[in-house]
PDB file of C-alpha atoms in Angstrom:
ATOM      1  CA  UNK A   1      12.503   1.290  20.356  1.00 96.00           C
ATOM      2  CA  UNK A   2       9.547   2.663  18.779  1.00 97.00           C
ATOM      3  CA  UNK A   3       6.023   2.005  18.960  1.00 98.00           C
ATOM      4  CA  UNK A   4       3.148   4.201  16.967  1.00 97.00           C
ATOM      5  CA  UNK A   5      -0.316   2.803  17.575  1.00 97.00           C
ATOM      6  CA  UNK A   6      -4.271   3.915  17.271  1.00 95.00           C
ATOM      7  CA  UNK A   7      -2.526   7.515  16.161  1.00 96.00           C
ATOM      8  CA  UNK A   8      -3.593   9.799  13.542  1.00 95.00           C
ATOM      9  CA  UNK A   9      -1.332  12.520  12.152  1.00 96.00           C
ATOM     10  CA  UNK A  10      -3.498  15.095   9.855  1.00 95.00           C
ATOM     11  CA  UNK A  11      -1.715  18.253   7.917  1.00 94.00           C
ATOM     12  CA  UNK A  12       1.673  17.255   9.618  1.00 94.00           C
ATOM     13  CA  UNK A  13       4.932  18.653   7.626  1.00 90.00           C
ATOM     14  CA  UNK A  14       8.522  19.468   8.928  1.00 91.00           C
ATOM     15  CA  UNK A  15      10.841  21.409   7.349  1.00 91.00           C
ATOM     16  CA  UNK A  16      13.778  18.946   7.928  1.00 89.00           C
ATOM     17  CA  UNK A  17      14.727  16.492   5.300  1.00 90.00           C
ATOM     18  CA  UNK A  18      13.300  13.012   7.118  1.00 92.00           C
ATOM     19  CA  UNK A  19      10.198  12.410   7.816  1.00 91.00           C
ATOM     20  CA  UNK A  20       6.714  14.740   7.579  1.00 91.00           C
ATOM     21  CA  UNK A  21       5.292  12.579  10.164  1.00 95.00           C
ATOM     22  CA  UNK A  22       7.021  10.408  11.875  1.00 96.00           C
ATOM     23  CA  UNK A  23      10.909  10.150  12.006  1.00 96.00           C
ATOM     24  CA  UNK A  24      13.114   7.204  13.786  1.00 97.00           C
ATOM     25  CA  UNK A  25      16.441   7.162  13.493  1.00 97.00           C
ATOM     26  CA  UNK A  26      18.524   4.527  15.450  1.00 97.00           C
ATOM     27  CA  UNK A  27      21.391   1.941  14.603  1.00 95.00           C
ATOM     28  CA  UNK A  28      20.668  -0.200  17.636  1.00 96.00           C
ATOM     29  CA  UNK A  29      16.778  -0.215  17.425  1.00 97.00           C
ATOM     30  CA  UNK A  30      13.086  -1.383  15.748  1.00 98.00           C
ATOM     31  CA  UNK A  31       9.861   0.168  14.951  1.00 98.00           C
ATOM     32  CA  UNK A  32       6.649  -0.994  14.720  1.00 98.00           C
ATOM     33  CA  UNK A  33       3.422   1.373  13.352  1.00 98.00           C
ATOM     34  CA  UNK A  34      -0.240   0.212  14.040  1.00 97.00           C
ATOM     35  CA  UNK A  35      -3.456   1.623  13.179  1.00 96.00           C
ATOM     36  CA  UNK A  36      -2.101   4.451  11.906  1.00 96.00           C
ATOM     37  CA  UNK A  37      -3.293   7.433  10.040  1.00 95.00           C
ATOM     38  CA  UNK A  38      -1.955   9.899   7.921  1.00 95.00           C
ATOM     39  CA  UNK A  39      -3.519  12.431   6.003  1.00 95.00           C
ATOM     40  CA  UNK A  40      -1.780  15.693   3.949  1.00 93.00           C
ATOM     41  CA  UNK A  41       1.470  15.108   5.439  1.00 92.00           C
ATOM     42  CA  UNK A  42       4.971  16.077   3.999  1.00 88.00           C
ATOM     43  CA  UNK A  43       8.467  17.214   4.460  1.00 87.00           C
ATOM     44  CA  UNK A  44       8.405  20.758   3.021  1.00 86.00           C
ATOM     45  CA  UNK A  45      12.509  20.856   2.956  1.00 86.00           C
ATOM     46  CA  UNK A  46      13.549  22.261  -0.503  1.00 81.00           C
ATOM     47  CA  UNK A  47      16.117  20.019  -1.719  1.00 80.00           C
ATOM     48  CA  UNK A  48      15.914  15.932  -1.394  1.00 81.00           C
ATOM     49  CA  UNK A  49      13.552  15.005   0.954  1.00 86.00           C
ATOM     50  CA  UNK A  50      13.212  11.155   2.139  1.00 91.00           C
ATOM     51  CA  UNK A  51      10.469   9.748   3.546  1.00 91.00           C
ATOM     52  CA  UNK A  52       7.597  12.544   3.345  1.00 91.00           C
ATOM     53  CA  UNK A  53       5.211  10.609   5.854  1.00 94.00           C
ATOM     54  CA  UNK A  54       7.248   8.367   7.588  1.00 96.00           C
ATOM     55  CA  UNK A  55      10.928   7.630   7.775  1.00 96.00           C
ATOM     56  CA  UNK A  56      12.223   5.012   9.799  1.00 98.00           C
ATOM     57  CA  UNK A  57      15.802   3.532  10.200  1.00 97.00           C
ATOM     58  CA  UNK A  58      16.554   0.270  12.624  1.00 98.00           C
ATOM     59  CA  UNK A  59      19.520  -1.717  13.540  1.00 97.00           C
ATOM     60  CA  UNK A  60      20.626  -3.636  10.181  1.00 95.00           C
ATOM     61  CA  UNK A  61      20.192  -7.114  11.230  1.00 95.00           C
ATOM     62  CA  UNK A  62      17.173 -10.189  10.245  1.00 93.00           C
ATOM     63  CA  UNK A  63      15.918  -9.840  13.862  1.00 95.00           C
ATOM     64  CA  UNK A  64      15.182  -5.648  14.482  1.00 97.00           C
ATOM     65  CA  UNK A  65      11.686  -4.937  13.391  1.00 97.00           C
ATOM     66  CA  UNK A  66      10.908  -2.843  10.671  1.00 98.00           C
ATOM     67  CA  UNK A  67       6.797  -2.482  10.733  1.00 98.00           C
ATOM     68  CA  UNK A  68       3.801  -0.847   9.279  1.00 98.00           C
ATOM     69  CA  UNK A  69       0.578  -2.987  10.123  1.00 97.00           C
ATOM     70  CA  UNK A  70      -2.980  -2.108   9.389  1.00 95.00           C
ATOM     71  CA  UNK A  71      -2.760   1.649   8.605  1.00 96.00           C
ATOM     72  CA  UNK A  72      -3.625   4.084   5.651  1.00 95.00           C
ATOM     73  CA  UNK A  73      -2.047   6.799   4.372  1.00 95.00           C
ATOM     74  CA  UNK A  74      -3.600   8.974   2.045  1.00 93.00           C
ATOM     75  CA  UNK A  75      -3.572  11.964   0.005  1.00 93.00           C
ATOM     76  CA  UNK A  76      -0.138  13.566   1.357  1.00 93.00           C
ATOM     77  CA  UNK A  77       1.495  15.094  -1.153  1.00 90.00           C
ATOM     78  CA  UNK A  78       5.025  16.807  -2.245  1.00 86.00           C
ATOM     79  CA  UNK A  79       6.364  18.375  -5.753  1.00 78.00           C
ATOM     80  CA  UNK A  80       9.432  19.166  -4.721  1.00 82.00           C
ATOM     81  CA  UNK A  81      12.395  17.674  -7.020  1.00 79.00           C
ATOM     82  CA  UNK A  82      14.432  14.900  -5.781  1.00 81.00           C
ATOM     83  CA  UNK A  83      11.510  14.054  -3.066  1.00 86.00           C
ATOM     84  CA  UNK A  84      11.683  10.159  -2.479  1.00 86.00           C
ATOM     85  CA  UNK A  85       9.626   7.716  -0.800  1.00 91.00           C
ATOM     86  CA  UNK A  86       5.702   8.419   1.129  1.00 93.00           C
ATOM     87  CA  UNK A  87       6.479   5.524   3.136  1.00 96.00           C
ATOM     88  CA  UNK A  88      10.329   4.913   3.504  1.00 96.00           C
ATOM     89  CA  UNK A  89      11.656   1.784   5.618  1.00 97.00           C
ATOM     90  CA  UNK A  90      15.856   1.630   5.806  1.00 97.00           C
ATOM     91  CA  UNK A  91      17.133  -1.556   7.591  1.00 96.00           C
ATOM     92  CA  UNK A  92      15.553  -4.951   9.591  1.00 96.00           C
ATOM     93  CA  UNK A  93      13.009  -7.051   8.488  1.00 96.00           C
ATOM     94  CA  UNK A  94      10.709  -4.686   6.701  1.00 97.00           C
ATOM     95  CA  UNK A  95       7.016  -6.199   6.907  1.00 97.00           C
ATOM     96  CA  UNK A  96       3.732  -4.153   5.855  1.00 97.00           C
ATOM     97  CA  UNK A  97       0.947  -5.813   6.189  1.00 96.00           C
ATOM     98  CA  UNK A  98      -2.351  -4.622   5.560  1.00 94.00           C
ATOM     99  CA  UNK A  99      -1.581  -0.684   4.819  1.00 95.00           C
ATOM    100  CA  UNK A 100      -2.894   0.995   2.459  1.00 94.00           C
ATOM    101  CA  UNK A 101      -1.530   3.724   0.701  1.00 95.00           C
ATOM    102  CA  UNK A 102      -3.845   6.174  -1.518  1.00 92.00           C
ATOM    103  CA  UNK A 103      -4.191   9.046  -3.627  1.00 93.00           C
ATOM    104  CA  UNK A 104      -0.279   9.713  -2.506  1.00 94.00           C
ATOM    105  CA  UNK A 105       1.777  12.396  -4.937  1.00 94.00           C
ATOM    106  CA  UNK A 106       5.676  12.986  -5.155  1.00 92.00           C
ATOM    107  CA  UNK A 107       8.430  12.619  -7.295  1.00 91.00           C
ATOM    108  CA  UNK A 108       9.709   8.971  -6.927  1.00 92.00           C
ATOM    109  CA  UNK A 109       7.961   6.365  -4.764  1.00 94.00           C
ATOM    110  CA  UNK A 110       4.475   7.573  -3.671  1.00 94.00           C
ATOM    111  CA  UNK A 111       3.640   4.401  -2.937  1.00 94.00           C
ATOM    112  CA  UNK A 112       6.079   2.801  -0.720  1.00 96.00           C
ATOM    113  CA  UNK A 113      10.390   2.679  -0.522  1.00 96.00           C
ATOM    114  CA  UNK A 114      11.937  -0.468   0.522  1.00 96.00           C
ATOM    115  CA  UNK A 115      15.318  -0.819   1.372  1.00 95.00           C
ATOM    116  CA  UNK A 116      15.838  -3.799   3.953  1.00 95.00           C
ATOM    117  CA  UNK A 117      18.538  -6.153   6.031  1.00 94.00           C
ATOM    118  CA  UNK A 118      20.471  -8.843   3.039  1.00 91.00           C
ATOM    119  CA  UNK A 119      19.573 -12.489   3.430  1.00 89.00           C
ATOM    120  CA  UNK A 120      19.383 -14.619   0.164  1.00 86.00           C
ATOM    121  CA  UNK A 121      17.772 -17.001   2.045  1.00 88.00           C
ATOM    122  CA  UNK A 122      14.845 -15.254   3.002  1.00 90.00           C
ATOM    123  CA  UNK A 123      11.972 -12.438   1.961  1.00 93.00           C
ATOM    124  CA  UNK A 124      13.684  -9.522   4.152  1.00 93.00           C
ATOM    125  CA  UNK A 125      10.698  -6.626   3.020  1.00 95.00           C
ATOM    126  CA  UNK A 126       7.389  -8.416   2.408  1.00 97.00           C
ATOM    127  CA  UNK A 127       4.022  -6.223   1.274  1.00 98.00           C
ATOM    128  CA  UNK A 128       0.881  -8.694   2.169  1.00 96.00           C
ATOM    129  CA  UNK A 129      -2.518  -7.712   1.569  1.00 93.00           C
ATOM    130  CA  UNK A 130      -1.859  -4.290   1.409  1.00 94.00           C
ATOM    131  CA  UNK A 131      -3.345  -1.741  -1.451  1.00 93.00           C
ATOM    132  CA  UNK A 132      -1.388   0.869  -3.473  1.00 95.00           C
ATOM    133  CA  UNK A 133      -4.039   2.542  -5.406  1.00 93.00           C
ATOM    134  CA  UNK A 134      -4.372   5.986  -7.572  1.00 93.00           C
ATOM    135  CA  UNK A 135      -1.099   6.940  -6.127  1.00 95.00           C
ATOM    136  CA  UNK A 136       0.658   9.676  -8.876  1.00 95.00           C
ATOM    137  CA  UNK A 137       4.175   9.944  -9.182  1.00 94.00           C
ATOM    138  CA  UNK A 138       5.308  12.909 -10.954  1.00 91.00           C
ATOM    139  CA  UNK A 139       8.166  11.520 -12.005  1.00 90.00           C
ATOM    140  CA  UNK A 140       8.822   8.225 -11.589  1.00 88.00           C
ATOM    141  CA  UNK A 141       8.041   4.416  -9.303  1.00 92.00           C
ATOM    142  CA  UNK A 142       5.395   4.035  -7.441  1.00 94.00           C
ATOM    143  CA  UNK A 143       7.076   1.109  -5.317  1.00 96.00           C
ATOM    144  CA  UNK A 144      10.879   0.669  -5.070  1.00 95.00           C
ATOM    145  CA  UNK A 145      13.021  -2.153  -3.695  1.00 94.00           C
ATOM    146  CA  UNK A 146      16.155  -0.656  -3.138  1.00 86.00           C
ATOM    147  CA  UNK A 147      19.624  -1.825  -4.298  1.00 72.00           C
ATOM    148  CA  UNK A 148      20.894  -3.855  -1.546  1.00 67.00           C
ATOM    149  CA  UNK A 149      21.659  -6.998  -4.274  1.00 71.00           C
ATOM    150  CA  UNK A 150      20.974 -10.096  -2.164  1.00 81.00           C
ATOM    151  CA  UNK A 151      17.491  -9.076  -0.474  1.00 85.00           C
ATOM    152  CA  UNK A 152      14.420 -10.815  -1.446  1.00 92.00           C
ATOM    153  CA  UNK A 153      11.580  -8.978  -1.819  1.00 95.00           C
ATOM    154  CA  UNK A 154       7.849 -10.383  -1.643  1.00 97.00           C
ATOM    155  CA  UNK A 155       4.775  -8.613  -2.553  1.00 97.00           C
ATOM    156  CA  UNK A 156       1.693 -11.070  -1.952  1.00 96.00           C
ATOM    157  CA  UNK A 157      -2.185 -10.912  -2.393  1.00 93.00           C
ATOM    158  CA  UNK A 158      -2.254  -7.154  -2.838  1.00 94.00           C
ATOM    159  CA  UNK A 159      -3.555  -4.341  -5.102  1.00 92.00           C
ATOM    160  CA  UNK A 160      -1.803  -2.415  -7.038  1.00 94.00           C
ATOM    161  CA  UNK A 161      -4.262   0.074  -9.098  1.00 92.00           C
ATOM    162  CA  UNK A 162      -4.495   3.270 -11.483  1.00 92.00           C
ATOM    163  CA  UNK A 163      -1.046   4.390 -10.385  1.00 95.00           C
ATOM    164  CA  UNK A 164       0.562   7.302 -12.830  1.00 94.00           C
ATOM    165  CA  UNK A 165       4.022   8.397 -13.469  1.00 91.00           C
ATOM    166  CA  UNK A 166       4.604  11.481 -14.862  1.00 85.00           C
ATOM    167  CA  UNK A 167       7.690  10.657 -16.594  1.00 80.00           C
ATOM    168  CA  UNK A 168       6.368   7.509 -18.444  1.00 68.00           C
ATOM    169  CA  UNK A 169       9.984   6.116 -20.065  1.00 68.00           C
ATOM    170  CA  UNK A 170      11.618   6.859 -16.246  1.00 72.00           C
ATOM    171  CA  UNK A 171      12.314   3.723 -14.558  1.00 85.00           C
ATOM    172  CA  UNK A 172       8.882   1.566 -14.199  1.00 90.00           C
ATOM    173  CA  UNK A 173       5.841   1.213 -11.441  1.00 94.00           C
ATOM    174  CA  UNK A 174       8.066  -1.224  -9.451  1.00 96.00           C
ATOM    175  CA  UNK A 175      11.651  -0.640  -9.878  1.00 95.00           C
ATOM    176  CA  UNK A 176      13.906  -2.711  -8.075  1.00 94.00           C
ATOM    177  CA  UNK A 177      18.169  -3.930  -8.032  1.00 91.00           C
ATOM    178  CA  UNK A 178      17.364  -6.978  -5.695  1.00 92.00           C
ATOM    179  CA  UNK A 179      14.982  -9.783  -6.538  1.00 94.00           C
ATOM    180  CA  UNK A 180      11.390  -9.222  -6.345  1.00 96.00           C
ATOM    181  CA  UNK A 181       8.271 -12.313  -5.954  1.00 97.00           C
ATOM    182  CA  UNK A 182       5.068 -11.080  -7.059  1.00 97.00           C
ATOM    183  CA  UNK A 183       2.590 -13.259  -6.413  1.00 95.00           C
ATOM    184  CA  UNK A 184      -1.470 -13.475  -6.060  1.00 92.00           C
ATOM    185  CA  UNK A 185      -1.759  -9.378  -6.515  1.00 93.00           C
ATOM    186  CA  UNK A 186      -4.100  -7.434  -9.006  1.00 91.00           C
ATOM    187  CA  UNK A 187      -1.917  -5.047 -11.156  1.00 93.00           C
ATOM    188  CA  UNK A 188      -4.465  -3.129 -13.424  1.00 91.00           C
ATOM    189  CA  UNK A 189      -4.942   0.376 -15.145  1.00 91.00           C
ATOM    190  CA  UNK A 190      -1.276   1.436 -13.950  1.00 94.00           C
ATOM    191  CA  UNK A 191      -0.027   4.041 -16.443  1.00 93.00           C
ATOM    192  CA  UNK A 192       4.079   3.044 -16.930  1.00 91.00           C
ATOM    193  CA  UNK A 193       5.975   2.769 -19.713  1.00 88.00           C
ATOM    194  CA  UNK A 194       7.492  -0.098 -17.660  1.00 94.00           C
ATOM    195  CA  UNK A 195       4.809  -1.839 -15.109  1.00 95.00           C
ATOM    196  CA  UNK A 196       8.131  -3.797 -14.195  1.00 96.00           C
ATOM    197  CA  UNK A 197      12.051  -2.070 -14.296  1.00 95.00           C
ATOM    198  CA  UNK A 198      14.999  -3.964 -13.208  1.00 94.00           C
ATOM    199  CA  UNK A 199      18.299  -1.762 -12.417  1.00 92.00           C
ATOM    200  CA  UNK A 200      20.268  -4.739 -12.020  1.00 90.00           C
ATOM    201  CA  UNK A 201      20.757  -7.331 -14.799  1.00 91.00           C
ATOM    202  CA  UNK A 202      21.688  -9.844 -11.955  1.00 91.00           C
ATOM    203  CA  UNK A 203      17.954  -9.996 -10.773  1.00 93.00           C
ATOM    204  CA  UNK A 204      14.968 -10.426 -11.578  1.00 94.00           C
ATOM    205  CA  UNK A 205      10.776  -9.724 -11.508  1.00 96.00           C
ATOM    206  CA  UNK A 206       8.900 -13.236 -10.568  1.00 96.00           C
ATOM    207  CA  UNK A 207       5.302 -13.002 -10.882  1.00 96.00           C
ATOM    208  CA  UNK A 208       3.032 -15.893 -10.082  1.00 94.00           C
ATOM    209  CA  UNK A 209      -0.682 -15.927 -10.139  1.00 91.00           C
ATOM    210  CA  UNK A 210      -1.397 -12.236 -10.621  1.00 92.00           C
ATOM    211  CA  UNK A 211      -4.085 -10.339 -12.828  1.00 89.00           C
ATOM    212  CA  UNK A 212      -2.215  -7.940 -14.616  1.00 91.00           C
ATOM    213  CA  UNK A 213      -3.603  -5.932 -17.934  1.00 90.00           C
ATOM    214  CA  UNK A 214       0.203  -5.457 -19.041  1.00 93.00           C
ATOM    215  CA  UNK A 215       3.076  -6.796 -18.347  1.00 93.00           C
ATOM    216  CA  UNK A 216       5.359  -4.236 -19.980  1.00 94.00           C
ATOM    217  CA  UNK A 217       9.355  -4.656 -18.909  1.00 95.00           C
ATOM    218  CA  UNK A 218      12.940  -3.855 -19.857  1.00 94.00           C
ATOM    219  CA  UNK A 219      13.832  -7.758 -19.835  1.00 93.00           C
ATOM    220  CA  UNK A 220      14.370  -9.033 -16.195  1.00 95.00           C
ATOM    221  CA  UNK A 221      10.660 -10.610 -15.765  1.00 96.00           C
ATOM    222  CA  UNK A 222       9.393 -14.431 -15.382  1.00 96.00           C
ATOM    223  CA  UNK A 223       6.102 -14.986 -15.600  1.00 94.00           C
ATOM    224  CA  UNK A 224       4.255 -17.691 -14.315  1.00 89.00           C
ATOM    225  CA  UNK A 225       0.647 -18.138 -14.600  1.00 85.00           C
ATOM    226  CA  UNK A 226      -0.657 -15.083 -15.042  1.00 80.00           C
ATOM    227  CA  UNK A 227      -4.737 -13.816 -15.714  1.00 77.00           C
ATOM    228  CA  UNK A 228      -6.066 -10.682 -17.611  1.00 75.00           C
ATOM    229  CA  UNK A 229      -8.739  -8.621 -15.495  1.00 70.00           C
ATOM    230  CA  UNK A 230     -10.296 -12.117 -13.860  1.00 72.00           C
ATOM    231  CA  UNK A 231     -10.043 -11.408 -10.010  1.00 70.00           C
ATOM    232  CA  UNK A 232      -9.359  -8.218  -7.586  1.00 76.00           C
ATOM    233  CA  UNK A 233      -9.107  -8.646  -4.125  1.00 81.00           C
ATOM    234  CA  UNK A 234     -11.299  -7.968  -0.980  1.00 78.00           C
ATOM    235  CA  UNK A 235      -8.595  -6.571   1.743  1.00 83.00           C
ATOM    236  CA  UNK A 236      -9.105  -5.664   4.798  1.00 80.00           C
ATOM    237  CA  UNK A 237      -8.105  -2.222   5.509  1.00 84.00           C
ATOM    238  CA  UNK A 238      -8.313   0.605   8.419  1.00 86.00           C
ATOM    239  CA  UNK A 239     -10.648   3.707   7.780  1.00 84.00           C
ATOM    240  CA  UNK A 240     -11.351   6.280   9.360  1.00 84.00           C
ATOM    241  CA  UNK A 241     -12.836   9.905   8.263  1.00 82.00           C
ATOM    242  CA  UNK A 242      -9.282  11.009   7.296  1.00 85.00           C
ATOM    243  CA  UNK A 243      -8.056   8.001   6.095  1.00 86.00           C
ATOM    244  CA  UNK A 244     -10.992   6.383   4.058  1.00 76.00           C
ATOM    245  CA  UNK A 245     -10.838   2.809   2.905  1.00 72.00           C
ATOM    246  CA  UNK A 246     -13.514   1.931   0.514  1.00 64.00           C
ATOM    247  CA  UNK A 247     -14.834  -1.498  -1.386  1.00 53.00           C
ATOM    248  CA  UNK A 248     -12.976  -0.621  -5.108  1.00 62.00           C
ATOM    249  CA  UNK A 249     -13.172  -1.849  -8.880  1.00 68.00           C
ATOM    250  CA  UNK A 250     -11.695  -1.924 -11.934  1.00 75.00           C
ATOM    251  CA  UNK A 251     -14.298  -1.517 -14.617  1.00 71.00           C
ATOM    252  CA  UNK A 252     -16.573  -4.204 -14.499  1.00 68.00           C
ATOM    253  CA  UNK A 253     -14.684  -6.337 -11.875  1.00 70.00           C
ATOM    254  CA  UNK A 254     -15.365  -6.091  -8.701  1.00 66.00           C
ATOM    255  CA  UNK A 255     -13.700  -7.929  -5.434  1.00 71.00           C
ATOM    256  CA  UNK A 256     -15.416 -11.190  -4.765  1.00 62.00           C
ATOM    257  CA  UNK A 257     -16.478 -10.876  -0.884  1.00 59.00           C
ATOM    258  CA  UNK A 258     -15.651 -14.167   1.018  1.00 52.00           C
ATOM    259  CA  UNK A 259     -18.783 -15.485   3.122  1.00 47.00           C
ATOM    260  CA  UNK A 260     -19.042 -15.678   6.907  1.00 47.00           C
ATOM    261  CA  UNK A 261     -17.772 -19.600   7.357  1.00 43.00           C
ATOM    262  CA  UNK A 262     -15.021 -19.088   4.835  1.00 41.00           C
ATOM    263  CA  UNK A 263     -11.984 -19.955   6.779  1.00 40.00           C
ATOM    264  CA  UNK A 264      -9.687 -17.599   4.405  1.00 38.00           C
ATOM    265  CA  UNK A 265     -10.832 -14.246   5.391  1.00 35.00           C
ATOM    266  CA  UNK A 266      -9.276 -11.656   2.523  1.00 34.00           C
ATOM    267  CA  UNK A 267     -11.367  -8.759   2.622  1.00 35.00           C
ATOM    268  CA  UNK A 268      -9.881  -5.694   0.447  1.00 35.00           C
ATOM    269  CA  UNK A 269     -10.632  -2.210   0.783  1.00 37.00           C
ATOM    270  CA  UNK A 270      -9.209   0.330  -0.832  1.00 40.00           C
ATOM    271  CA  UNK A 271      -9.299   3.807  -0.728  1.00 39.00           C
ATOM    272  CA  UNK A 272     -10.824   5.525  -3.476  1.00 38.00           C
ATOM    273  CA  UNK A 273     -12.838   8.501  -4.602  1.00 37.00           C
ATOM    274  CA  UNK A 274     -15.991   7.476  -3.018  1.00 35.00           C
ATOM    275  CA  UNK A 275     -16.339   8.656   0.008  1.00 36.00           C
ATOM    276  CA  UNK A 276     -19.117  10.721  -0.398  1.00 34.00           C
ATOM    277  CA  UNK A 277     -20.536   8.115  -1.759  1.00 37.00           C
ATOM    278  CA  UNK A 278     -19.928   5.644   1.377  1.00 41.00           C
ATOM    279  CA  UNK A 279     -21.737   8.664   3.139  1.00 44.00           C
ATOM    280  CA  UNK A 280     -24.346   8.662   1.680  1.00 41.00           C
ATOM    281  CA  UNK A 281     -24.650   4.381   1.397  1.00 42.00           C
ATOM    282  CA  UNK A 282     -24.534   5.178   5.453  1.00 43.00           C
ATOM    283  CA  UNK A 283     -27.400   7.682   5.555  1.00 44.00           C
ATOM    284  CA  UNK A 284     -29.241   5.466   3.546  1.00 40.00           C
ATOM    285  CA  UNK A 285     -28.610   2.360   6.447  1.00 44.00           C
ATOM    286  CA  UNK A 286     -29.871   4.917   8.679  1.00 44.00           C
ATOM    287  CA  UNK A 287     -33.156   5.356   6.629  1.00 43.00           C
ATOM    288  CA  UNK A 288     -33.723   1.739   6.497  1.00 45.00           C
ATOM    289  CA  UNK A 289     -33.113   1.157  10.512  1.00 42.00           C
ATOM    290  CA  UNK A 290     -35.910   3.856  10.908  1.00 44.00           C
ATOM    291  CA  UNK A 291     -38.329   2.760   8.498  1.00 44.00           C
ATOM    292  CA  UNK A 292     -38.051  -0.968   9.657  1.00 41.00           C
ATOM    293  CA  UNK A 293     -38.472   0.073  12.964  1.00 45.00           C
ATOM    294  CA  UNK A 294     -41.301   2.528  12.205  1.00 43.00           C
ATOM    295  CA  UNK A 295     -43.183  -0.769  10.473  1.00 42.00           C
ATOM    296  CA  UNK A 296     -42.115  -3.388  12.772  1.00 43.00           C
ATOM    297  CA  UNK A 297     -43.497  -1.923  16.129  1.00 44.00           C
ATOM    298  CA  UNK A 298     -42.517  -5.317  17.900  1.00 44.00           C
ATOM    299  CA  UNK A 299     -38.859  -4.534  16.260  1.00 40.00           C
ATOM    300  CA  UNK A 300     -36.813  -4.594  19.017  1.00 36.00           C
ATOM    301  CA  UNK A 301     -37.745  -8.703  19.561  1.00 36.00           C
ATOM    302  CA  UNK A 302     -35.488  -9.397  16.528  1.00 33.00           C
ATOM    303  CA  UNK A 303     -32.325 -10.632  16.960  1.00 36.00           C
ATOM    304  CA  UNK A 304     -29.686  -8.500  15.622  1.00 38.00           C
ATOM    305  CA  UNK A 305     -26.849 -10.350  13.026  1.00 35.00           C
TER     306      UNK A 305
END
């Protein structure tokens, strides 16, 4: 078994195929990863490389935990043809929730690579309130469910933003051969030929509830319910210097913060090319502390919220 918690991994590469990070191999095992970050990480091996942050490979069964909770990983990148899959998750339950992944670059699958345990009768890889945002594939896919026919795949209440392919008639932004649910997630100013590809003709693309500015496919997609542009989500993410989660938008819509006695707490962050800005929101706190301390002599008598 593995465990990966509270860890930060910054300018990490290996010159093996698996893993620029963090590499688990093991038919009888699970993994779990939390509060983790990674920053310019790769796999610098010169033919197909898997899994350029993270590669990780459990026992195949429902039970053995495949799992990336609460972490970022940002700006790692690869151009090296072939290279598949920032994030790449073989085997188990496959559950991510919470992660964010930013500002990624590789061939295929900068933002995440799924490829979990069969069972029709269940979601076997679920993304939850996670953030894939200005992620660039060179290629092709941002996020890809792999073939393994059966498998269910949920993606739920997340954001999925300003993500690029370079080839844009090669495969789509999510490319799957299994079934895929889609459901409560933003999908806006993704460049794709395809925002939805299905290998398979035996599955399908579900999506339920989303905000999506296209909905461009090659004929495997139900849609149910769908909004232009009229929500994005507040999530919850980890940041650090490194690994910097920030409050994001899409033009003129911004997330919608929920207030302190809401019982649903969905607060989104994701990362985004403001950090200097966030710096300099902070040194402006700092200004504000000293001035209203500097006015209100008797400051130290309020009550702090």
């Amino acid at each position: 078994y593995l465990l990966v918690e509270s860890t930060s991994f910054v300018s990490c590469s290996t010159s093996g195929e698996l893993g620029g990070a963090v590499y688990f191999s093991n038919s009888g095992g699970q993994c779990a990863l939390y509060k983790v970050c990674g920053f310019d990480c790769c796999s610098t091996y010169t033919s197909r490389s898997r899994g350029l942050f993270v590669f990780t490979s459990v026992n195949n069964v429902i039970s053995s935990k495949n799992y990336v909770n609460y972490t970022s990983i940002t700006r790692c990148m690869n151009q090296i043809s072939d290279s598949h899959g920032m994030l790449y998750l073989v085997n188990g339950k496959i559950y991510c929730p919470s992660i964010n992944m930013s500002m990624n670059k590789c061939p295929h699958a900068p933002g995440i690579y799924c490829q979990p345990f069969i069972d029709s009768n269940s979601y076997t890889s679920s993304l939850t309130y996670s953030s894939f945002a200005d992620n660039f594939a060179t290629i092709s896919i941002c996020i890809y469910f792999f073939w393994r026919g059966t498998a269910n795949h949920e993606v739920k209440s997340c954001n999925i933003l300003r993500n690029t392919q370079g080839n844009l008639d090669s495969d789509g932004l999510f490319s799957a051969s299994s079934n895929v649910f889609i459901e409560d997630s933003c999908i806006l100013e993704n460049k794709a030929t395809y925002i939805f590809y299905q290998e398979n003709s035996a599955y399908r693309f579900t999506v339920l509830n989303c905000t999506i500015d296209s909905t461009s496919n090659n004929g495997y997609l139900t849609i149910r319910n769908t909004f232009t542009k009229s929500f994005i989500h507040a999530l919850n993410h980890m940041s650090t210097q490194n690994c910097h989660s920030e409050y994001d938008s899409v033009g003129t819509l911004i997330p919608i913060t929920p207030t302190p006695s809401s019982k649903k707490q969905i607060c989104c962050y994701t990362c985004g090319n403001s950090f200097y800005q966030s710096e300099l929101r902070y040194l402006i706190s700092i200004i504000r502390v000293f001035l209203f301390n500097f006015i209100h002599l008797n400051a130290y008598s309020y009550p702090l919220n």
